[in-house]
Each structure stands twice: as structure tokens, then as C-alpha cells.
CSV table of C-alpha atoms in Angstrom, one decimal:
chain,number,residue,atom,x,y,z
A,16,MET,CA,-18.4,-43.1,1.4
A,17,PRO,CA,-15.2,-43.0,3.6
A,18,GLU,CA,-14.4,-39.7,4.3
A,19,LEU,CA,-10.5,-39.2,2.3
A,20,ALA,CA,-7.3,-37.7,4.2
A,21,ALA,CA,-7.2,-34.3,3.9
A,22,THR,CA,-3.2,-33.0,3.1
A,23,PRO,CA,-1.9,-31.7,5.7
A,24,GLY,CA,-0.7,-27.9,6.9
A,25,GLN,CA,2.3,-26.0,7.0
A,26,THR,CA,2.7,-22.7,8.5
A,27,VAL,CA,2.9,-20.4,5.4
A,28,GLY,CA,6.6,-19.1,6.4
A,29,PRO,CA,8.5,-16.4,6.8
A,30,PHE,CA,8.4,-15.0,2.9
A,31,PHE,CA,4.7,-14.9,2.3
A,32,HIS,CA,5.0,-11.5,1.9
A,33,TYR,CA,5.9,-11.1,-1.8
A,34,ALA,CA,3.3,-13.3,-2.4
A,35,LEU,CA,0.3,-13.6,-0.9
A,36,PRO,CA,-0.1,-10.0,0.0
A,37,TYR,CA,-1.4,-7.6,-3.3
A,38,PRO,CA,-2.8,-4.1,-4.2
A,39,GLY,CA,-6.5,-3.2,-2.7
A,40,ASP,CA,-6.5,-6.7,-0.7
A,41,ARG,CA,-7.7,-5.5,2.6
A,42,GLU,CA,-9.8,-3.0,1.1
A,43,LEU,CA,-13.1,-4.7,0.5
A,44,VAL,CA,-15.0,-0.9,0.4
A,45,ARG,CA,-12.1,1.7,-0.6
A,46,ARG,CA,-11.0,3.4,2.5
A,47,GLY,CA,-12.9,6.7,3.2
A,48,THR,CA,-16.4,5.6,1.5
A,49,PRO,CA,-18.9,6.3,3.7
A,50,GLY,CA,-20.9,3.5,5.0
A,51,SER,CA,-17.4,1.7,5.6
A,52,VAL,CA,-16.1,0.7,8.6
A,53,TRP,CA,-11.8,0.4,9.9
A,54,LEU,CA,-11.2,-3.1,11.1
A,55,HIS,CA,-7.7,-3.1,13.2
A,56,GLY,CA,-5.6,-5.1,15.8
A,57,TYR,CA,-2.2,-6.8,16.5
A,58,VAL,CA,-1.0,-9.7,16.6
A,59,TYR,CA,0.7,-11.3,19.8
A,60,ASP,CA,2.6,-13.9,20.9
A,61,GLY,CA,2.7,-15.4,24.2
A,62,ASN,CA,4.7,-13.4,25.9
A,63,GLY,CA,2.5,-10.4,24.3
A,64,ASN,CA,4.9,-9.6,21.8
A,65,ALA,CA,3.7,-8.0,18.3
A,66,VAL,CA,3.8,-11.2,15.7
A,67,PRO,CA,5.5,-8.9,11.8
A,68,ASP,CA,5.0,-12.0,9.8
A,69,ALA,CA,0.8,-12.8,10.9
A,70,LEU,CA,-1.8,-12.9,8.0
A,71,LEU,CA,-5.9,-12.4,8.0
A,72,GLU,CA,-8.4,-13.3,6.0
A,73,ILE,CA,-11.4,-11.9,6.7
A,74,ARG,CA,-14.9,-13.9,5.5
A,75,GLN,CA,-18.8,-12.2,5.6
A,76,ALA,CA,-21.3,-11.6,4.6
A,77,ASP,CA,-22.8,-7.7,3.4
A,78,ALA,CA,-24.7,-5.0,5.1
A,79,HIS,CA,-28.2,-7.1,4.3
A,80,GLY,CA,-26.4,-10.6,6.3
A,81,VAL,CA,-26.7,-12.1,2.5
A,82,VAL,CA,-22.8,-14.0,1.2
A,83,PRO,CA,-21.9,-12.8,-1.4
A,84,ARG,CA,-21.0,-15.1,-4.1
A,85,VAL,CA,-18.8,-12.5,-7.1
A,86,GLU,CA,-15.7,-12.8,-8.0
A,87,GLY,CA,-13.9,-9.5,-8.2
A,88,SER,CA,-11.6,-10.1,-4.8
A,89,VAL,CA,-7.3,-9.6,-6.3
A,90,ARG,CA,-7.9,-7.1,-9.1
A,91,ARG,CA,-10.9,-5.1,-7.0
A,92,ASP,CA,-12.9,-2.3,-9.3
A,93,GLY,CA,-14.5,-0.9,-6.7
A,94,ALA,CA,-17.9,-1.7,-7.7
A,95,GLY,CA,-18.9,-4.8,-6.3
A,96,PHE,CA,-18.6,-6.3,-2.9
A,97,THR,CA,-17.0,-10.0,-2.3
A,98,GLY,CA,-17.5,-10.1,1.2
A,99,TRP,CA,-13.5,-11.5,1.0
A,100,GLY,CA,-10.4,-9.6,2.4
A,101,ARG,CA,-6.2,-10.8,3.0
A,102,SER,CA,-4.7,-8.1,5.6
A,103,SER,CA,-1.0,-9.2,6.6
A,104,THR,CA,1.3,-7.4,10.1
A,105,ASP,CA,3.2,-5.4,9.6
A,106,PRO,CA,6.6,-4.9,11.4
A,107,THR,CA,4.0,-3.7,14.9
A,108,GLY,CA,1.8,-6.8,14.0
A,109,HIS,CA,-0.6,-4.4,12.7
A,110,TYR,CA,-3.2,-5.1,10.1
A,111,TRP,CA,-6.5,-3.3,9.3
A,112,PHE,CA,-9.3,-4.2,6.6
A,113,SER,CA,-11.7,-1.5,5.3
A,114,THR,CA,-15.2,-2.8,4.9
A,115,VAL,CA,-18.7,-2.7,5.9
A,116,GLU,CA,-20.3,-4.3,9.4
A,117,PRO,CA,-22.1,-7.9,8.0
A,118,GLY,CA,-25.6,-7.7,8.9
A,119,PRO,CA,-26.4,-10.9,10.5
A,120,VAL,CA,-27.2,-14.6,8.8
A,121,GLY,CA,-30.6,-16.0,9.9
A,122,HIS,CA,-30.6,-15.7,13.6
A,123,ALA,CA,-26.4,-16.0,14.5
A,124,ALA,CA,-25.2,-12.7,15.5
A,125,PRO,CA,-22.9,-11.3,13.4
A,126,PHE,CA,-19.9,-12.1,12.8
A,127,PHE,CA,-16.7,-12.3,10.5
A,128,ALA,CA,-14.8,-15.7,10.0
A,129,VAL,CA,-11.4,-14.9,10.6
A,130,THR,CA,-8.6,-17.5,9.3
A,131,VAL,CA,-4.8,-16.5,11.2
A,132,PHE,CA,-1.8,-17.8,9.9
A,133,ALA,CA,2.1,-17.1,11.0
A,134,ARG,CA,5.6,-18.4,11.1
A,135,GLY,CA,6.6,-19.9,14.1
A,136,LEU,CA,2.2,-20.9,13.4
A,137,LEU,CA,2.0,-24.9,11.6
A,138,ASP,CA,-1.9,-24.4,10.0
A,139,ARG,CA,-3.6,-22.1,9.7
A,140,LEU,CA,-5.9,-21.1,13.1
A,141,PHE,CA,-10.5,-20.5,12.7
A,142,THR,CA,-12.1,-18.0,15.4
A,143,ARG,CA,-14.9,-15.5,14.2
A,144,ILE,CA,-14.2,-11.3,15.0
A,145,TYR,CA,-18.5,-10.6,16.1
A,146,LEU,CA,-19.4,-6.9,16.1
A,147,PRO,CA,-20.3,-5.5,19.2
A,148,GLY,CA,-23.8,-5.5,20.5
A,149,ASP,CA,-26.2,-8.2,22.5
A,150,LEU,CA,-24.2,-11.4,21.5
A,151,THR,CA,-26.4,-13.4,25.0
A,152,THR,CA,-28.5,-15.5,22.8
A,153,ASP,CA,-25.6,-16.2,20.3
A,154,PRO,CA,-24.6,-20.8,20.3
A,155,LEU,CA,-21.0,-20.5,19.9
A,156,LEU,CA,-20.4,-17.4,22.5
A,157,SER,CA,-23.2,-17.9,25.5
A,158,GLY,CA,-21.2,-21.8,25.8
A,159,LEU,CA,-17.7,-19.7,26.7
A,160,ASP,CA,-16.8,-17.9,30.0
A,161,GLU,CA,-16.6,-14.7,30.0
A,162,ASP,CA,-13.0,-13.7,29.2
A,163,ASP,CA,-12.8,-16.2,25.8
A,164,ARG,CA,-16.0,-14.6,25.2
A,165,THR,CA,-14.7,-11.3,25.3
A,166,THR,CA,-12.1,-12.2,23.0
A,167,LEU,CA,-14.3,-13.2,20.6
A,168,VAL,CA,-16.1,-9.6,20.8
A,169,ALA,CA,-14.7,-6.3,18.6
A,170,VAL,CA,-14.3,-3.2,20.8
A,171,ARG,CA,-15.6,0.1,19.3
A,172,GLU,CA,-13.8,2.7,19.2
A,173,ALA,CA,-14.3,5.9,19.8
A,174,ASP,CA,-14.2,7.3,16.5
A,175,GLY,CA,-16.1,4.3,15.6
A,176,SER,CA,-13.9,1.5,14.1
A,177,LEU,CA,-13.7,-2.1,15.2
A,178,ARG,CA,-10.4,-3.2,17.0
A,179,PHE,CA,-9.8,-6.5,18.0
A,180,ASP,CA,-6.2,-8.1,18.8
A,181,VAL,CA,-5.5,-12.1,18.1
A,182,ARG,CA,-3.6,-13.8,20.6
A,183,LEU,CA,-2.5,-17.2,19.8
A,184,GLN,CA,-1.0,-17.8,22.9
A,185,GLY,CA,-1.5,-16.6,27.2
A,186,PRO,CA,-3.0,-14.9,28.9
A,187,GLY,CA,-6.7,-13.2,26.6
A,188,GLU,CA,-5.7,-16.5,23.9
A,189,THR,CA,-8.2,-15.5,21.4
A,190,VAL,CA,-10.2,-18.8,21.5
A,191,PHE,CA,-10.0,-20.3,18.2
A,192,LEU,CA,-12.4,-22.7,16.1
A,193,THR,CA,-12.2,-26.8,14.2
A,194,TYR,CA,-15.6,-26.7,12.5
A,195,PRO,CA,-17.2,-31.2,11.9
A,196,ARG,CA,-15.2,-32.3,9.4
A,197,HIS,CA,-12.0,-30.8,10.5
A,198,SER,CA,-10.5,-33.9,12.3
B,24,MET,CA,35.0,-29.5,14.7
B,25,THR,CA,34.1,-28.3,18.4
B,26,ALA,CA,31.1,-28.5,20.2
B,27,ASP,CA,29.4,-25.4,21.4
B,28,PRO,CA,27.2,-26.0,24.0
B,29,ASP,CA,25.3,-22.9,23.6
B,30,VAL,CA,24.3,-23.8,19.0
B,31,THR,CA,21.5,-26.4,19.0
B,32,THR,CA,22.6,-29.4,17.1
B,33,GLN,CA,20.9,-31.5,14.0
B,34,GLN,CA,20.6,-33.7,16.2
B,35,VAL,CA,19.0,-32.9,19.2
B,36,ILE,CA,17.1,-31.6,17.2
B,37,SER,CA,16.2,-34.3,15.9
B,38,ASP,CA,16.0,-36.5,19.8
B,39,GLU,CA,13.1,-33.9,19.9
B,40,ILE,CA,11.1,-35.3,16.7
B,41,GLU,CA,12.4,-39.1,17.7
B,42,LYS,CA,11.2,-38.5,20.8
B,43,ILE,CA,7.4,-36.7,20.0
B,44,HIS,CA,6.9,-39.1,17.1
B,45,ALA,CA,7.9,-43.0,19.3
B,46,ASP,CA,4.5,-40.7,22.1
B,47,ALA,CA,2.2,-39.7,18.8
B,48,ARG,CA,-0.7,-41.2,18.2
B,49,PRO,CA,-0.7,-43.8,14.3
B,50,GLY,CA,-3.2,-41.4,11.8
B,51,ASP,CA,-2.6,-37.8,13.4
B,52,ALA,CA,-3.3,-36.2,9.9
B,53,GLN,CA,-2.6,-32.5,11.1
B,54,PRO,CA,0.8,-30.5,12.2
B,55,ARG,CA,0.6,-30.5,16.1
B,56,LEU,CA,1.0,-26.7,16.2
B,57,ASP,CA,2.9,-27.5,19.3
B,58,PHE,CA,6.3,-28.7,18.3
B,59,PRO,CA,9.4,-27.7,20.0
B,60,PRO,CA,11.5,-29.1,17.4
B,61,TYR,CA,10.6,-26.3,14.8
B,62,ARG,CA,11.3,-23.1,17.8
B,63,SER,CA,9.4,-20.4,16.3
B,64,THR,CA,5.9,-22.3,17.3
B,65,LEU,CA,7.2,-22.4,21.2
B,66,LEU,CA,5.4,-18.6,21.3
B,67,ARG,CA,2.8,-19.1,18.4
B,68,HIS,CA,0.5,-21.6,19.6
B,69,PRO,CA,-2.0,-21.8,21.3
B,70,THR,CA,-3.2,-23.7,24.6
B,71,LYS,CA,-6.3,-23.9,24.9
B,72,GLU,CA,-8.3,-26.7,23.0
B,73,LEU,CA,-10.1,-25.8,20.0
B,74,ARG,CA,-13.9,-24.9,20.5
B,75,HIS,CA,-16.1,-26.7,18.8
B,76,ALA,CA,-18.0,-24.3,16.0
B,77,ASP,CA,-21.3,-25.3,13.3
B,78,PRO,CA,-20.3,-23.3,10.5
B,79,GLU,CA,-23.0,-20.6,9.9
B,80,GLY,CA,-23.5,-17.5,7.0
B,81,ALA,CA,-19.8,-16.3,6.0
B,82,GLU,CA,-18.2,-19.6,7.0
B,83,LEU,CA,-20.2,-22.2,4.5
B,84,VAL,CA,-19.0,-20.0,1.5
B,85,ALA,CA,-16.0,-20.0,0.4
B,86,PRO,CA,-14.9,-16.6,-1.8
B,87,VAL,CA,-14.9,-16.8,-5.2
B,88,PHE,CA,-12.2,-15.5,-7.9
B,89,GLY,CA,-12.6,-15.7,-11.6
B,90,HIS,CA,-10.8,-15.1,-14.7
B,91,SER,CA,-11.3,-10.9,-13.8
B,92,ASP,CA,-8.7,-11.9,-11.1
B,93,VAL,CA,-6.6,-14.3,-12.6
B,94,GLY,CA,-4.4,-14.4,-15.6
B,95,VAL,CA,-4.0,-17.8,-17.8
B,96,LEU,CA,-0.4,-16.6,-17.8
B,97,GLU,CA,-0.2,-16.2,-14.0
B,98,SER,CA,0.6,-20.3,-13.9
B,99,ASP,CA,3.8,-19.8,-15.9
B,100,LEU,CA,6.2,-18.6,-13.7
B,101,THR,CA,8.8,-19.3,-15.7
B,102,ILE,CA,7.7,-16.5,-18.2
B,103,GLN,CA,7.6,-13.5,-15.8
B,104,ARG,CA,10.3,-11.7,-16.5
B,105,GLY,CA,11.1,-11.4,-20.0
B,106,GLY,CA,14.3,-13.9,-19.9
B,107,GLU,CA,14.6,-17.5,-19.3
B,108,PRO,CA,15.3,-19.0,-15.0
B,109,ILE,CA,18.0,-20.7,-14.3
B,110,GLY,CA,17.5,-24.6,-13.1
B,111,GLU,CA,15.1,-27.4,-13.8
B,112,ARG,CA,12.5,-26.6,-15.8
B,113,ILE,CA,8.8,-28.1,-14.1
B,114,LEU,CA,5.9,-28.8,-14.3
B,115,VAL,CA,3.2,-29.5,-11.9
B,116,ARG,CA,-0.7,-31.0,-11.7
B,117,GLY,CA,-2.8,-32.1,-9.3
B,118,ARG,CA,-6.1,-32.7,-8.6
B,119,VAL,CA,-8.3,-30.2,-6.0
B,120,VAL,CA,-11.1,-32.1,-4.2
B,121,ASP,CA,-12.5,-32.7,-1.0
B,122,GLY,CA,-13.1,-34.3,1.5
B,123,ASP,CA,-15.9,-36.5,-0.4
B,124,GLY,CA,-13.9,-36.7,-4.1
B,125,ARG,CA,-15.7,-34.2,-4.8
B,126,PRO,CA,-13.3,-31.9,-7.5
B,127,VAL,CA,-12.9,-28.1,-6.3
B,128,ARG,CA,-13.8,-26.0,-9.1
B,129,ARG,CA,-12.8,-22.6,-10.6
B,130,GLN,CA,-11.1,-22.3,-7.5
B,131,LEU,CA,-7.5,-20.4,-6.3
B,132,VAL,CA,-5.1,-21.7,-6.1
B,133,GLU,CA,-1.5,-19.5,-5.1
B,134,ILE,CA,2.0,-21.1,-4.8
B,135,TRP,CA,5.5,-19.4,-3.7
B,136,GLN,CA,8.7,-20.5,-3.8
B,137,ALA,CA,12.5,-20.4,-3.9
B,138,ASN,CA,14.8,-19.6,-7.0
B,139,ALA,CA,16.9,-22.7,-8.3
B,140,ALA,CA,20.1,-21.8,-5.4
B,141,GLY,CA,16.9,-21.9,-2.8
B,142,ARG,CA,16.9,-17.9,-2.9
B,143,TYR,CA,13.2,-15.7,-2.0
B,144,VAL,CA,12.6,-12.6,-3.8
B,145,HIS,CA,11.9,-11.3,-0.1
B,146,LYS,CA,14.1,-8.9,1.4
B,147,GLY,CA,13.8,-11.0,4.4
B,148,ASP,CA,15.5,-14.1,3.1
B,149,GLN,CA,20.0,-13.4,3.5
B,150,HIS,CA,20.4,-16.6,2.4
B,151,PRO,CA,23.9,-15.8,0.2
B,152,ALA,CA,23.3,-17.3,-3.1
B,153,PRO,CA,22.5,-15.9,-6.0
B,154,VAL,CA,18.5,-13.7,-7.0
B,155,ASP,CA,17.4,-15.0,-10.7
B,156,PRO,CA,16.7,-11.6,-12.8
B,157,ASN,CA,14.1,-13.9,-14.6
B,158,PHE,CA,12.4,-15.2,-11.4
B,159,THR,CA,9.8,-14.1,-8.9
B,160,GLY,CA,8.7,-17.5,-7.5
B,161,VAL,CA,5.3,-16.3,-7.3
B,162,GLY,CA,2.3,-17.6,-9.9
B,163,ARG,CA,-1.4,-18.4,-9.1
B,164,CYS,CA,-4.3,-20.0,-11.6
B,165,LEU,CA,-7.4,-21.0,-10.7
B,166,THR,CA,-8.5,-24.9,-10.9
B,167,ASP,CA,-10.6,-26.3,-13.9
B,168,ASP,CA,-14.1,-27.5,-14.1
B,169,ASP,CA,-13.0,-30.5,-13.3
B,170,GLY,CA,-10.2,-29.4,-9.7
B,171,TRP,CA,-6.9,-30.0,-12.1
B,172,TYR,CA,-4.2,-27.1,-11.4
B,173,SER,CA,-0.9,-26.8,-13.3
B,174,PHE,CA,2.1,-24.6,-12.6
B,175,THR,CA,5.0,-24.6,-15.2
B,176,THR,CA,7.4,-23.4,-12.3
B,177,ILE,CA,11.8,-24.0,-12.0
B,178,LYS,CA,12.6,-26.4,-9.6
B,179,PRO,CA,12.6,-25.1,-5.9
B,180,GLY,CA,16.0,-25.4,-4.0
B,181,PRO,CA,17.0,-26.8,0.0
B,182,TYR,CA,17.9,-23.4,2.2
B,183,PRO,CA,19.5,-22.8,5.6
B,184,TRP,CA,16.8,-21.1,8.0
B,185,ARG,CA,18.3,-20.2,11.7
B,186,ASN,CA,15.9,-23.0,13.0
B,187,HIS,CA,19.4,-24.6,14.9
B,188,GLN,CA,22.6,-25.2,14.0
B,189,ASN,CA,22.9,-26.4,10.3
B,190,ALA,CA,19.2,-26.9,9.2
B,191,TRP,CA,18.1,-26.5,5.7
B,192,ARG,CA,14.2,-26.8,4.5
B,193,PRO,CA,14.0,-29.1,2.4
B,194,ALA,CA,12.7,-27.8,-1.4
B,195,HIS,CA,9.5,-27.0,-1.6
B,196,ILE,CA,6.4,-25.3,-3.5
B,197,HIS,CA,5.0,-23.2,-1.1
B,198,PHE,CA,0.7,-23.8,-2.0
B,199,SER,CA,-2.9,-21.6,-0.7
B,200,LEU,CA,-6.1,-23.5,-1.2
B,201,PHE,CA,-9.6,-22.7,-1.3
B,202,GLY,CA,-12.4,-24.7,-0.7
B,203,THR,CA,-16.6,-24.5,-1.8
B,204,ASP,CA,-16.3,-23.6,2.4
B,205,PHE,CA,-15.2,-20.9,4.1
B,206,THR,CA,-13.8,-23.7,6.4
B,207,GLN,CA,-12.1,-25.6,4.5
B,208,ARG,CA,-9.4,-22.8,3.1
B,209,MET,CA,-5.4,-24.2,4.4
B,210,VAL,CA,-2.1,-23.2,3.3
B,211,THR,CA,0.7,-26.1,3.0
B,212,GLN,CA,3.9,-27.4,1.0
B,213,MET,CA,5.1,-29.6,-1.8
B,214,TYR,CA,7.8,-31.2,-1.5
B,215,PHE,CA,9.7,-33.6,-4.3
B,216,PRO,CA,10.4,-37.6,-3.3
B,217,GLY,CA,13.4,-38.7,-2.0
B,218,ASP,CA,14.6,-35.4,-0.4
B,219,PRO,CA,17.1,-36.5,1.9
B,220,LEU,CA,16.4,-33.4,4.3
B,221,PHE,CA,12.8,-34.8,4.8
B,222,ALA,CA,13.9,-36.7,8.9
B,223,LEU,CA,15.5,-33.6,9.4
B,224,ASP,CA,13.0,-31.3,8.9
B,225,PRO,CA,11.0,-29.6,11.9
B,226,ILE,CA,8.4,-28.3,9.9
B,227,PHE,CA,8.0,-31.7,8.1
B,228,GLN,CA,8.7,-34.5,10.9
B,229,SER,CA,5.4,-30.9,13.0
B,230,ILE,CA,2.8,-34.6,11.4
B,231,THR,CA,4.3,-37.1,13.0
B,232,ASP,CA,2.3,-40.1,11.2
B,233,GLN,CA,4.4,-41.0,8.5
B,234,ARG,CA,1.4,-41.1,6.0
B,235,ALA,CA,-0.1,-38.4,6.6
B,236,ARG,CA,3.5,-36.6,6.1
B,237,ASP,CA,3.8,-39.1,2.6
B,238,ARG,CA,0.3,-36.4,1.5
B,239,LEU,CA,2.5,-33.3,0.9
B,240,VAL,CA,5.1,-35.8,-1.4
B,241,ALA,CA,4.8,-34.7,-4.9
B,242,THR,CA,5.6,-38.3,-7.6
B,243,TYR,CA,7.5,-38.1,-10.6
B,244,GLU,CA,5.4,-38.8,-13.4
B,245,HIS,CA,7.2,-39.0,-16.3
B,246,SER,CA,3.8,-39.0,-18.8
B,247,LEU,CA,3.6,-35.0,-17.5
B,248,SER,CA,7.2,-35.2,-18.4
B,249,GLU,CA,7.5,-33.2,-21.8
B,250,HIS,CA,10.1,-34.3,-24.4
B,251,GLU,CA,13.4,-31.8,-24.5
B,252,TRP,CA,11.2,-29.7,-22.7
B,253,LEU,CA,10.6,-29.7,-18.6
B,254,LEU,CA,9.9,-33.0,-16.3
B,255,GLY,CA,6.5,-33.3,-14.5
B,256,TYR,CA,6.0,-33.8,-11.3
B,257,ARG,CA,1.3,-35.3,-10.0
B,258,TRP,CA,0.1,-34.0,-6.7
B,259,ASP,CA,-3.5,-34.2,-5.9
B,260,ILE,CA,-5.1,-32.0,-3.3
B,261,VAL,CA,-7.0,-33.3,-0.7
B,262,LEU,CA,-9.3,-30.4,1.3
B,263,THR,CA,-12.1,-31.2,4.7
B,264,GLY,CA,-15.2,-32.4,3.3
B,265,SER,CA,-17.3,-29.9,3.0
B,266,HIS,CA,-20.3,-29.0,5.5
B,267,ALA,CA,-23.6,-29.0,2.7
B,268,THR,CA,-22.4,-32.4,1.4
B,269,LEU,CA,-22.5,-32.9,5.2
B,270,MET,CA,-26.4,-31.5,5.6
B,271,GLU,CA,-27.1,-33.0,2.1
B,272,ARG,CA,-25.8,-36.8,3.7
B,273,GLU,CA,-28.5,-36.1,6.7
B,274,ASP,CA,-30.9,-35.1,5.0
B,275,ASP,CA,-30.8,-39.1,3.1
B,276,ASP,CA,-30.4,-40.4,6.5
B,277,ALA,CA,-33.6,-38.8,7.2
């Protein structure tokens, strides 16, 4: 069967803040839960200025490398891990998630799958946040030069947090992804 | 009226759009990320080519939502505040399918929109049009077992924005959609048929192919209208193909 033409995307615009965020959206596990990690960073434009009206979503495996297929991301009861979260940026361009570090799924190095939305961004962008570690055999990362590879790997901070900045444009521009059935 | 040389007029924007469209490949199904007539794209579009990746792990599995996440009343935007919102009551109904035509079942659809006067309930919206105390303009639903969604709402008004002088967005409803794979995630805008602002709008026109733009426009469907109650619009959504289907196909070929 021929592939149907996909409906085009459009920008999330400037007015999503009263619609898409919801209480607990960025707490895949409650903040401060033992074993949880703080994943955070800033979104920057091509001039290095913060993007205060961006939205990030992450999708991930649990600590054992299992991708959850359970409901409960919108009204989190604190019991189950759903492996999905959403964080808008604040006026300084900062986003954050409270979550667990994903375990490896199969042979791939563990990563958070990410979508980025913003005013001024006409369609969503996909990227990955890899955990720092031995990444030399990962199929995607091993095909990138050092500068590009660096843009996809979180930095471990002194307190154990993971820091990952998104640069939409310019020096250090994040590598964004397309998948086989996107064209 | 005298022209202010520091103000970008609609004519300047329209000329830029026309030039880009004249050079565009037919059949480009998605918006251009680098689309200067929409000024906010200038510093926010990636300059590197998107990198091809084979989806792995979490990318192959969309988040799952259910009735614990979404109440059935959340799909009716006219009953959220105890009083009737002002405006033209409408039903928007359609089907979400993937690139192979398979219904996307029991998946989350989120919408948000301006009120009938073209004003959002958002502190950043400075348009001097009235806020409607009976309308927030936010809704959610789950698709049914055949991929259908439905919202009862108020037809949104067009509204001005600051891209250029006398810039107006055509009336639209924002839609947020998930598929069965995380890679099918998308956010878009649904428009209403016959809007005179289409040709002038750099966000709509960032999709250079006319047939692709047409896929964002709902159709008026009289069979969805209800006697002395509301007008019905139909809008179907096609996500990209799921990778699971692709792998099944490759197995078939083997």
C-alpha cells in the first residue's frame, strides 16, 4: 500500500503554556526520591540567548532497560513509572526533569529520546540525550565527529545531576534527528 | 497613510513568501524550518542537516495514555466554566491514522485555541479583545478504537501578532498528537475553510506545497452539524509511518 502523505506540522506558538504543561509533568519520579536523577539544562537560540518559550518531552526506558507501556503520565499517582515527561522552559530558558537514568535497551547505549518544540520553530525536532560513559560502539554516535557527538551527551555535574543544553542554531548546534519514515 | 521605512509591511512579507515558493520543490510535505518571512525562525532553525537515525529503544514506543489521564468531559470546551462561552459552537471530529492508514487507537489528543474574539487565556497575549470568563480554550481526549477524536468547542477568531505590521493569524486550533512510536510525535494547527488570511500568513505558508497546506484545512461537514445546536467540521490527521510496520514489511519481503 502506498504511504499516505503525512499531515504537516506547525509551530507550537507562544501560547501553549496554559494548555500543555500540567502538575507533575516533569516529575517522572517525585523530586528527591532515592535513586532519582535531576536532568536539566537550557535551550539557546543562534545568538546564544535563552529560549523562554520552548517545550521538551522525553521518552525513556526504566533503570532495567524496559520501556514502560503504562498510562498515568498526566495524572501521576506516584506509583508507576511511565517513562514519559514534559517540561516547558522558564524565562531563563531552563527546563528540568526528575527521573531515573535509563538502562540500555538491547545493545544501544542508554539515552533519553527527546522532542523539542518552540515558538519560532516550525516543526518539532528530535534528538537524544546520552548518558556519559563508553559510547564508542553506539551506531549513531560512532558516525559523528567529536564536536557533533558532544552535543548529544549529558554532562555529569558535581552533585550527580545530568546537564544537557539544547542549541537550536550556531556554535555547538545540537544534532537533530530524522527517522526512516519521516520524509 | 505614509509608509514608515522601519516597519515591515505585509507586502514585504508576501513578496518574500512568493519568492521562496517560486523556488520550492513541489511535494514538500512539511514546513521549512528556515522560513525568514516568519521572523522568529531566524535564530531558531537548525542550520545543520537533520541526521538520519534508526529508531531504537524508547523511540519505538509512544507513551501510553488512558482514562486515568483524561476525563470524558475534557473534550467539551463549552462546559468548563459553568456558563456558556460566547461564539459559534462547533464540533471538530476526525480520525488519526498512521502513514499506512492504520487507526491510532486510544491515544492522547490535546488542543488549545483562542476564544471567539481571538484572545488566548495566556498572560502573554496582549491583544485588546475580551477574555471570555466561560472559555479557557483547552481540551483533551483519547481517540477511540478506530482512531476517531471529537471536540465540542467555539470557533476561534483570528488574531493579530507582531511578525510584521498589520499581521493577523488565520483562525486555528492547535493540535498535539502521539502515534504508536515516539518518532510519530507531532504538533500542528488546524485551520478553517476559506480563510482570507491564508495567503498572507507566513506560518501557514511555511509549507510551500499547496496540497500539503490543504491537509491542514478542515472541511465543513453538514452531517456533523446538529439541529439548532452546532456546526460540524471534519479534519483527519495522518501521522508518519510506524517503524514496527516497516519491520513487519521487511520480514514479509524476506
